[in-house]
Amino acid sequence: MPDAPANNLDATQERASGYLKRFRGGVVPHLIAGQRTLSTSGATFDTIDPVTNDRQCAVASGDAADIDMACNAAAEAFKTWRNVSGAKRREILHAIADAIEARSDEIALVESSDTGQPIRYMAKAALRGAENFRFYADRAPGAADGQSLPDSDHINYTMRQPIGPIGVITPWNTPFMLSTWKIAPALAAGCTVVHKPAEWSPLSAVILTEIMDQVIQRHGGPAGVVNLVHGMGERAGKSLTEHPEIKAVAFVGETTTGSHIMRQGAATLKRVHFELGGKNPVIVFDDADQDRALDAVLFMIYSLNGERCTSSSRALVQEGIYRDFAAKAAKRVANLKVGHPLDPATEIGPLIHPRHAEKVLSYPGLAREAGATVAVGGERALGGKGNYVQPTLFTEARNDMRIAQEEIFGPVLTMIPFKDEADAVRISNDVRYGLTGYIWTRDVGRAHRIARDLDAGMIWVNSENVRHLPTPFGGVKQSGIGRDGGDYSFDFYMETKNIAIAYDGHKIPRIGL
Ligand code: NAD
């Protein structure tokens, strides 16, 4: 790994503008079959700098024709890639991880500039991307493994085979890390990929595809194993989900978009994997270690600008400690450092887009109208042209308010009092989402009971979200379909085949004698 570079705002800004020069100089292209190409239509769209809302760069805007070329390239490359040995894929995926690490400063600074996410988090997200590749590199040799299922007349055995070209569609919040989390297992399984990144933050995908394509071709793999097409969801994204060469769609984004994709993919019977929205509860009982609970509550909603699917956006605090807990939280929230995303001291950067900032800023009014208290924040921050929003805390909220039901996806926490265990479970489950739940208590039995009873795919007890890559990641209800992580990802990217071989002794029914 390279030495850690200088870390202050002037230094990071200077390095970032160096890295961004290539994107600002012309139109950011697609990568199809190893070739950088512009859209066949010539169309482009602009991205903006969340600090100023000035134009950041022009990006090729793909449509059905570009998607068609990319999907055909992925289908062609699949013929070769599926037969590359697991050992070779392991070597290639580790080489991709090496290349990500070598360019981690560039990836982090480009991602931070594109999304407004504070550099303190993006630096780790770039390295986590490399870790995802290493994790699946080591699993590639065993990806095809199956079971032996003998009966008296036959020996049955199963094997797994890659399903085919995959459409990967990702959101704007932490695009690099999320893309690697989809693409690494797909490649390890032997699948090829067409990636359509979010139109608000397309830049780190260019670096990732470039790295993967270079490494694969350097190791003798075909061009077209990974392809990148930029564009609008309703055009490029839609065409990708409808393309007959695409066998499965791995999607991370909003719940309503998931519904669209399911409809769009119906005609070609796409397999889908959805990681969607959340309105996750963190339940704090009066017997909890309240200092640790407070640290975790704040981290899980105010890190990553609150633009995080697993954020603890509803804090359910037991009545007896509610007032004290809310007061301590308010003090800390008011103290959060809002600033330039490239400043290593910044805890909250600008939100990605003026439209998103407006959406987030509509909730303080809704909170007041419904009778909740805006205890901290609720306004724009720092003045200027950027999308800075004050970290915001709503207290005295009820779960039927919109601030408790809707995913705000910003640095905004809704704090709700509860009476007892039953009340906490009822309130937690009374939303359409079910991604994660966080429980803070020292009562072991209660922790197990609530973990069992919460409608969520992932539960953490006395902890913030700490990922262990072999464990299943995903949601229930309207938070998603399917699981990522460990071997679970291979269930999605691969088909299981059964082979039955007779011992040549069983009686075969004879007809037509
Ligand atoms: P989004 O659904 O608006 O967009 C996601 C992607 O889908 C983009 O690339 C977009 O261009 C594309 N898209 C839009 N319409 C499409 C269509 N009709 N067909 C195909 N593709 C289409 O989501 P967003 O606003 O970019 O991201 C925020 C959302 O993502 C939040 O709801 C958040 O909770 C969710 N998210 C979930 C997870 C998770 O793991 N559950 C992780 C991160 C983000």
XYZ file of C-alpha atoms and ligand atoms in Angstrom:
557
model
C 0.000 0.000 0.000
C 1.278 3.542 -0.703
C 2.323 5.824 2.183
C -0.482 7.913 3.639
C -0.497 11.254 1.770
C -0.730 14.694 3.423
C -4.045 15.222 5.119
C -5.335 18.767 5.347
C -7.919 20.611 3.265
C -5.406 22.400 1.016
C -3.549 19.169 0.295
C -6.672 17.083 -0.338
C -8.197 19.777 -2.573
C -5.037 20.010 -4.622
C -4.832 16.245 -5.065
C -8.568 16.005 -5.823
C -8.405 18.618 -8.568
C -5.464 16.723 -10.061
C -7.485 13.503 -10.128
C -10.617 15.242 -11.446
C -8.804 16.912 -14.338
C -9.276 13.916 -16.625
C -13.040 13.966 -16.010
C -13.407 17.715 -16.445
C -11.423 17.819 -19.682
C -14.015 16.165 -21.946
C -17.038 13.893 -21.891
C -16.783 11.028 -19.382
C -17.169 7.918 -21.566
C -18.732 4.477 -21.221
C -16.488 1.437 -21.292
C -17.848 -1.232 -23.619
C -15.849 -4.318 -24.641
C -12.689 -2.643 -23.345
C -13.230 0.506 -25.431
C -13.950 3.976 -24.096
C -16.933 5.149 -26.127
C -19.368 8.045 -26.177
C -23.092 7.462 -26.606
C -24.269 6.524 -30.067
C -26.789 9.353 -29.827
C -24.080 11.819 -28.756
C -26.198 12.721 -25.691
C -24.549 13.840 -22.448
C -25.644 14.938 -19.002
C -23.913 17.182 -16.458
C -22.960 16.316 -12.906
C -22.530 18.967 -10.244
C -20.113 19.682 -7.426
C -22.173 19.419 -4.199
C -20.007 22.100 -2.542
C -20.940 24.803 -5.079
C -23.574 23.245 -7.338
C -21.401 24.302 -10.267
C -21.081 21.894 -13.175
C -18.472 19.239 -12.403
C -18.325 17.389 -15.707
C -20.223 16.169 -18.748
C -20.971 12.449 -18.906
C -22.045 10.278 -21.836
C -25.762 9.544 -21.503
C -26.468 6.013 -22.667
C -29.690 4.622 -24.058
C -30.956 1.332 -25.490
C -28.345 1.267 -28.305
C -25.374 1.617 -25.919
C -26.876 -0.862 -23.472
C -27.363 -3.318 -26.314
C -23.674 -3.112 -27.271
C -22.588 -3.514 -23.657
C -24.878 -6.501 -23.035
C -23.714 -8.207 -26.225
C -20.093 -7.619 -25.168
C -20.836 -9.130 -21.751
C -22.531 -12.124 -23.402
C -19.556 -12.674 -25.702
C -17.032 -12.387 -22.854
C -19.107 -14.762 -20.735
C -18.304 -17.614 -23.134
C -14.641 -17.345 -22.092
C -14.842 -15.967 -18.561
C -17.157 -18.712 -17.303
C -14.430 -21.263 -18.150
C -11.549 -19.420 -16.492
C -10.521 -21.600 -13.550
C -11.411 -20.614 -10.002
C -7.712 -20.412 -9.159
C -7.121 -17.964 -12.001
C -10.145 -15.877 -11.038
C -8.765 -15.800 -7.513
C -5.463 -14.435 -8.800
C -7.224 -11.828 -10.943
C -9.531 -10.621 -8.157
C -6.574 -10.225 -5.793
C -4.785 -8.230 -8.493
C -7.873 -5.988 -8.770
C -7.760 -5.484 -4.985
C -4.056 -4.563 -5.241
C -4.856 -2.001 -7.935
C -7.712 -0.514 -5.888
C -5.397 -0.144 -2.905
C -2.744 1.483 -5.073
C -5.322 4.038 -6.288
C -7.267 4.352 -3.015
C -6.347 8.017 -2.491
C -7.636 8.863 -5.966
C -10.814 6.811 -5.507
C -11.569 8.363 -2.109
C -11.002 11.943 -3.252
C -12.960 11.537 -6.492
C -15.829 9.861 -4.630
C -15.852 12.567 -1.959
C -15.876 15.327 -4.602
C -18.642 13.615 -6.565
C -20.958 12.755 -3.643
C -20.178 15.331 -0.929
C -19.437 12.485 1.499
C -16.743 13.429 4.057
C -13.303 12.165 3.130
C -12.859 10.602 6.594
C -15.447 7.974 5.582
C -14.628 7.695 1.872
C -10.990 6.815 2.546
C -12.199 3.720 4.407
C -14.865 2.946 1.792
C -12.220 2.715 -0.953
C -10.216 0.217 1.082
C -13.361 -1.715 1.946
C -13.894 -2.054 -1.834
C -10.512 -3.777 -2.082
C -11.433 -6.009 0.854
C -14.614 -7.093 -0.952
C -12.496 -8.233 -3.903
C -10.049 -10.108 -1.650
C -12.881 -11.814 0.192
C -14.486 -13.096 -3.018
C -11.113 -13.828 -4.629
C -10.517 -16.447 -1.954
C -13.980 -17.908 -2.480
C -13.729 -18.149 -6.291
C -12.091 -21.624 -6.348
C -14.968 -23.099 -4.305
C -17.809 -21.216 -5.981
C -18.849 -24.178 -8.161
C -18.804 -26.679 -5.269
C -21.936 -28.708 -4.730
C -23.321 -31.573 -2.720
C -23.347 -35.343 -3.035
C -26.905 -36.671 -2.580
C -26.930 -40.441 -3.181
C -30.024 -42.662 -3.053
C -30.263 -46.409 -3.547
C -30.349 -46.371 -7.358
C -28.534 -43.197 -8.277
C -25.700 -41.061 -7.207
C -26.822 -37.425 -7.377
C -24.429 -34.571 -7.248
C -24.892 -30.850 -7.602
C -22.670 -28.168 -9.026
C -23.070 -24.434 -9.347
C -22.590 -22.623 -12.618
C -22.531 -18.882 -13.306
C -25.947 -17.612 -14.361
C -24.654 -15.323 -17.142
C -24.246 -11.580 -17.737
C -25.443 -9.511 -14.770
C -26.923 -6.004 -14.776
C -25.612 -4.065 -11.784
C -27.483 -0.840 -10.941
C -26.204 1.255 -8.057
C -27.259 4.390 -6.108
C -25.396 7.628 -5.478
C -24.699 7.507 -1.745
C -21.527 5.373 -1.467
C -21.196 4.146 -5.038
C -17.702 2.668 -5.067
C -18.087 0.386 -2.070
C -21.579 -0.734 -3.091
C -20.490 -1.516 -6.648
C -17.608 -3.710 -5.488
C -19.996 -5.540 -3.168
C -21.995 -6.609 -6.228
C -19.328 -6.962 -8.889
C -16.690 -8.892 -6.886
C -18.929 -11.943 -6.193
C -20.334 -11.809 -9.736
C -16.826 -12.062 -11.204
C -15.765 -14.691 -8.665
C -18.785 -16.774 -9.714
C -17.803 -16.542 -13.395
C -20.406 -13.981 -14.457
C -19.781 -10.930 -16.614
C -21.204 -7.504 -15.808
C -22.837 -4.411 -17.271
C -22.807 -1.663 -14.646
C -25.117 1.366 -14.722
C -24.045 3.722 -11.925
C -26.197 6.517 -10.501
C -26.323 9.646 -12.625
C -25.597 11.923 -9.642
C -22.237 10.271 -8.830
C -20.841 8.342 -11.820
C -17.103 9.032 -11.494
C -15.684 6.351 -9.188
C -17.338 3.700 -11.391
C -15.078 4.852 -14.230
C -11.993 4.158 -12.119
C -13.332 0.818 -10.907
C -14.221 -0.446 -14.399
C -10.904 0.787 -15.761
C -9.013 -1.085 -13.019
C -10.979 -4.310 -13.505
C -10.766 -4.240 -17.288
C -6.999 -3.562 -17.292
C -6.254 -6.283 -14.755
C -8.470 -8.876 -16.476
C -6.951 -8.214 -19.888
C -3.403 -8.163 -18.456
C -4.085 -11.663 -17.136
C -5.230 -12.836 -20.567
C -8.976 -12.482 -19.951
C -11.291 -11.175 -22.662
C -12.458 -7.575 -23.044
C -16.081 -7.103 -22.045
C -16.041 -9.017 -18.755
C -16.980 -5.694 -17.128
C -18.755 -2.943 -19.031
C -19.915 0.466 -17.892
C -22.797 2.466 -19.326
C -23.736 5.818 -17.794
C -27.137 7.374 -18.090
C -30.552 8.049 -16.662
C -32.370 5.325 -14.771
C -35.494 5.555 -16.904
C -33.460 5.103 -20.102
C -30.133 3.297 -19.665
C -31.219 1.562 -16.431
C -34.556 0.482 -17.866
C -32.978 -0.887 -21.066
C -30.490 -2.863 -19.006
C -33.235 -4.521 -16.961
C -35.109 -5.429 -20.160
C -32.202 -6.779 -22.194
C -32.543 -10.488 -23.036
C -28.798 -11.204 -22.596
C -28.954 -10.064 -18.961
C -29.893 -12.986 -16.736
C -30.074 -11.243 -13.364
C -30.237 -7.707 -11.998
C -28.412 -6.747 -8.817
C -29.983 -3.476 -7.722
C -29.351 -1.115 -4.829
C -31.608 1.903 -4.556
C -35.058 3.111 -3.665
C -37.998 0.842 -3.007
C -40.146 2.376 -5.765
C -37.333 1.869 -8.300
C -37.174 -1.783 -7.221
C -40.859 -2.137 -8.151
C -40.199 -0.603 -11.574
C -37.295 -2.971 -12.172
C -39.389 -5.988 -11.228
C -42.011 -4.946 -13.797
C -39.416 -4.133 -16.459
C -37.671 -7.473 -16.004
C -40.858 -9.544 -15.999
C -40.992 -10.154 -19.763
C -37.503 -11.697 -19.764
C -37.977 -13.371 -16.345
C -35.024 -11.695 -14.701
C -33.724 -12.963 -11.404
C -33.577 -9.919 -9.120
C -31.680 -9.025 -5.999
C -32.878 -5.836 -4.303
C -31.265 -3.792 -1.567
C -33.740 -0.994 -0.937
C -34.645 1.659 1.603
C -34.838 1.548 5.378
C -36.277 3.353 8.401
C -34.302 1.425 10.937
C -35.018 1.495 14.671
C -32.372 1.695 17.366
C -34.001 0.703 20.660
C -32.380 2.006 23.849
C -33.588 0.437 27.118
C -33.026 2.062 30.488
C -30.617 -0.727 31.528
C -28.284 -0.119 28.535
C -24.786 1.319 28.674
C -26.129 4.723 27.734
C -22.807 6.305 26.777
C -21.997 3.578 24.290
C -25.590 3.573 23.040
C -25.455 7.324 22.427
C -22.169 7.049 20.512
C -23.654 4.328 18.304
C -26.977 6.112 17.755
C -25.208 9.279 16.622
C -22.671 7.479 14.453
C -25.298 5.427 12.653
C -27.351 8.451 11.583
C -24.886 11.321 11.259
C -21.986 9.517 9.555
C -22.026 9.368 5.738
C -24.301 12.448 5.776
C -27.109 10.164 6.934
C -27.265 8.991 3.307
C -27.043 5.409 4.378
C -29.555 2.594 4.002
C -28.666 1.032 7.368
C -28.841 4.324 9.291
C -30.540 4.259 12.688
C -32.986 6.962 11.624
C -35.531 6.226 14.387
C -34.205 6.217 17.955
C -36.697 4.544 20.297
C -35.727 5.512 23.832
C -37.373 4.141 26.993
C -39.535 6.704 28.823
C -37.514 6.865 32.040
C -34.288 7.903 30.294
C -35.789 9.669 27.286
C -35.407 13.270 28.478
C -31.808 12.853 29.626
C -30.802 10.838 26.532
C -32.401 13.397 24.189
C -30.648 16.282 25.958
C -27.249 14.585 25.680
C -27.907 13.755 22.024
C -28.927 17.350 21.281
C -25.669 18.682 22.705
C -23.594 16.347 20.564
C -25.660 16.933 17.393
C -25.284 20.702 17.734
C -21.539 20.132 18.010
C -21.132 18.099 14.796
C -18.688 19.683 12.377
C -20.329 20.547 9.057
C -17.792 21.429 6.406
C -16.056 20.837 3.113
C -16.140 17.121 2.255
C -12.402 17.061 1.539
C -11.537 18.494 4.975
C -10.416 15.552 7.136
C -11.992 17.270 10.156
C -15.461 17.392 8.545
C -18.113 15.129 10.045
C -20.991 16.178 7.760
C -20.502 17.327 4.189
C -22.967 18.815 1.698
C -25.805 16.596 0.508
C -25.348 15.321 -2.992
C -27.818 17.455 -4.931
C -30.018 20.537 -4.419
C -33.124 18.406 -5.067
C -32.095 16.021 -2.305
C -31.289 18.905 0.075
C -34.754 20.351 -0.575
C -36.359 17.005 0.175
C -34.444 16.678 3.459
C -35.247 20.282 4.406
C -38.969 19.703 3.885
C -39.108 17.461 6.969
C -38.598 20.051 9.759
C -41.829 21.751 8.632
C -43.625 18.405 8.586
C -42.250 17.639 12.059
C -43.595 20.910 13.512
C -46.971 20.524 11.784
C -47.350 17.054 13.266
C -46.497 18.282 16.767
C -42.901 17.073 17.137
C -40.073 19.306 18.363
C -37.171 20.354 16.160
C -34.643 20.151 18.986
C -31.564 20.864 16.834
C -30.976 22.078 13.266
C -33.607 22.006 10.573
C -32.062 24.737 8.425
C -29.477 25.139 5.705
C -25.900 25.347 6.988
C -22.830 27.421 6.097
C -24.653 29.727 3.655
C -23.184 29.779 0.145
C -24.317 27.805 -2.870
C -23.707 24.266 -1.625
C -26.143 21.672 -0.310
C -25.180 21.985 3.344
C -27.882 21.013 5.819
C -27.671 21.337 9.596
C -27.602 18.022 11.412
C -31.135 17.778 12.738
C -32.806 16.125 15.715
C -36.576 15.693 16.087
C -37.833 14.835 19.567
C -41.268 14.177 21.072
C -42.143 12.322 17.876
C -44.763 9.631 17.386
C -44.358 6.718 15.045
C -47.352 7.647 12.899
C -45.717 10.936 11.857
C -44.142 11.156 8.400
C -40.758 11.900 10.036
C -40.972 8.405 11.573
C -42.367 6.581 8.546
C -40.421 7.953 5.565
C -36.801 7.454 4.653
C -35.333 10.981 4.833
C -31.808 9.827 3.824
C -30.071 12.814 5.431
C -28.476 13.754 8.785
C -31.838 13.723 10.535
C -32.777 11.658 13.589
C -36.324 11.112 14.849
C -36.462 10.271 18.570
C -39.538 8.474 19.897
C -40.286 7.448 23.511
C -41.519 3.929 24.348
C -42.883 2.247 27.494
C -41.775 -1.369 27.542
C -40.530 -4.289 25.463
C -43.854 -4.926 23.722
C -44.224 -1.240 22.891
C -40.677 -1.107 21.460
C -41.315 -4.090 19.177
C -44.693 -2.749 18.052
C -43.273 0.672 17.161
C -40.193 -0.818 15.476
C -42.251 -3.036 13.202
C -44.857 -0.416 12.357
C -43.154 0.777 9.129
C -43.097 -0.578 5.600
C -39.345 -1.202 5.758
C -37.321 -3.948 7.465
C -33.608 -3.615 6.812
C -31.802 -3.429 10.175
C -32.582 -3.108 13.868
C -30.263 -2.110 16.717
C -30.965 -3.128 20.329
C -29.308 -1.672 23.428
C -29.904 -3.568 26.673
C -27.933 -5.527 29.266
C -30.764 -8.064 29.625
C -29.648 -11.051 27.525
C -33.055 -12.722 27.365
C -34.716 -9.515 26.261
C -32.084 -8.956 23.571
C -32.782 -12.417 22.136
C -36.556 -11.959 22.291
C -36.489 -8.641 20.504
C -33.948 -9.825 17.935
C -36.373 -12.656 17.151
C -39.426 -10.406 16.976
C -38.128 -7.465 14.927
C -39.097 -7.477 11.242
C -35.598 -6.897 9.859
C -32.959 -8.797 7.944
C -30.091 -7.759 10.209
C -29.964 -7.067 13.948
C -27.090 -5.700 15.995
C -27.179 -5.963 19.800
C -25.162 -3.397 21.754
C -23.382 -2.398 18.584
C -23.477 -0.114 15.622
C -23.425 -1.719 12.161
C -20.171 -3.662 11.913
C -19.989 -5.839 8.814
C -18.520 -9.322 8.868
C -18.330 -10.297 5.190
C -19.408 -13.966 5.483
C -22.701 -12.959 7.135
C -25.923 -12.390 5.157
C -26.766 -8.779 4.270
C -30.263 -7.789 3.172
C -33.712 -6.717 4.218
C -37.300 -7.917 4.591
C -40.638 -6.249 3.721
C -40.004 -3.287 1.409
C -36.289 -3.141 2.222
C -35.312 -5.816 -0.213
C -35.246 -9.279 -1.670
C -32.322 -11.652 -1.281
C -29.062 -11.690 0.620
C -25.488 -10.721 -0.151
C -22.380 -11.799 1.669
C -20.361 -14.982 1.989
C -21.846 -17.866 0.068
C -25.260 -16.157 -0.125
C -24.057 -14.047 -3.050
C -23.258 -17.172 -5.072
C -26.862 -18.349 -4.658
C -27.798 -15.270 -6.649
C -25.035 -15.185 -9.268
C -25.081 -18.947 -9.922
C -27.491 -21.696 -10.921
C -27.466 -24.998 -9.080
C -27.511 -28.020 -11.369
C -28.283 -31.587 -10.260
C -26.755 -34.581 -12.037
C -28.175 -38.053 -11.399
C -26.185 -41.139 -12.489
C -27.699 -44.584 -12.211
C -25.850 -47.574 -10.727
C -27.345 -49.385 -13.743
C -29.420 -51.717 -11.588
C -32.795 -50.066 -11.163
C -35.895 -51.154 -12.992
C -36.812 -48.888 -15.928
C -40.529 -48.884 -16.777
C -40.993 -50.605 -20.152
C -43.690 -49.361 -22.502
C -44.638 -50.029 -26.137
C -43.713 -53.672 -25.931
P -32.696 5.309 -6.995
O -33.571 4.128 -6.866
O -33.296 6.614 -7.367
O -31.545 5.048 -8.059
C -30.705 3.930 -7.968
C -30.253 3.542 -9.366
O -31.380 3.074 -10.102
C -29.649 4.673 -10.172
O -28.536 4.185 -10.887
C -30.780 5.060 -11.099
O -30.329 5.650 -12.298
C -31.398 3.713 -11.368
N -32.794 3.738 -11.845
C -33.748 4.673 -11.605
N -34.895 4.331 -12.235
C -34.662 3.158 -12.875
C -35.456 2.299 -13.680
N -36.739 2.574 -13.969
N -34.883 1.170 -14.169
C -33.611 0.856 -13.891
N -32.802 1.636 -13.138
C -33.336 2.781 -12.634
O -31.912 5.420 -5.600
P -30.901 6.565 -5.157
O -31.701 7.785 -4.840
O -29.777 6.626 -6.115
O -30.285 5.941 -3.805
C -30.879 6.097 -2.554
C -31.677 4.864 -2.160
O -30.848 3.717 -2.170
C -32.220 4.953 -0.738
O -33.552 4.521 -0.723
C -31.352 3.973 0.033
O -31.937 3.432 1.188
C -31.078 2.945 -0.990
N -29.897 2.153 -0.608
C -30.106 0.887 -0.129
C -29.028 0.113 0.291
C -29.251 -1.265 0.855
O -28.278 -1.991 0.981
N -30.457 -1.645 1.206
C -27.740 0.634 0.210
C -27.564 1.934 -0.268
C -28.666 2.675 -0.687
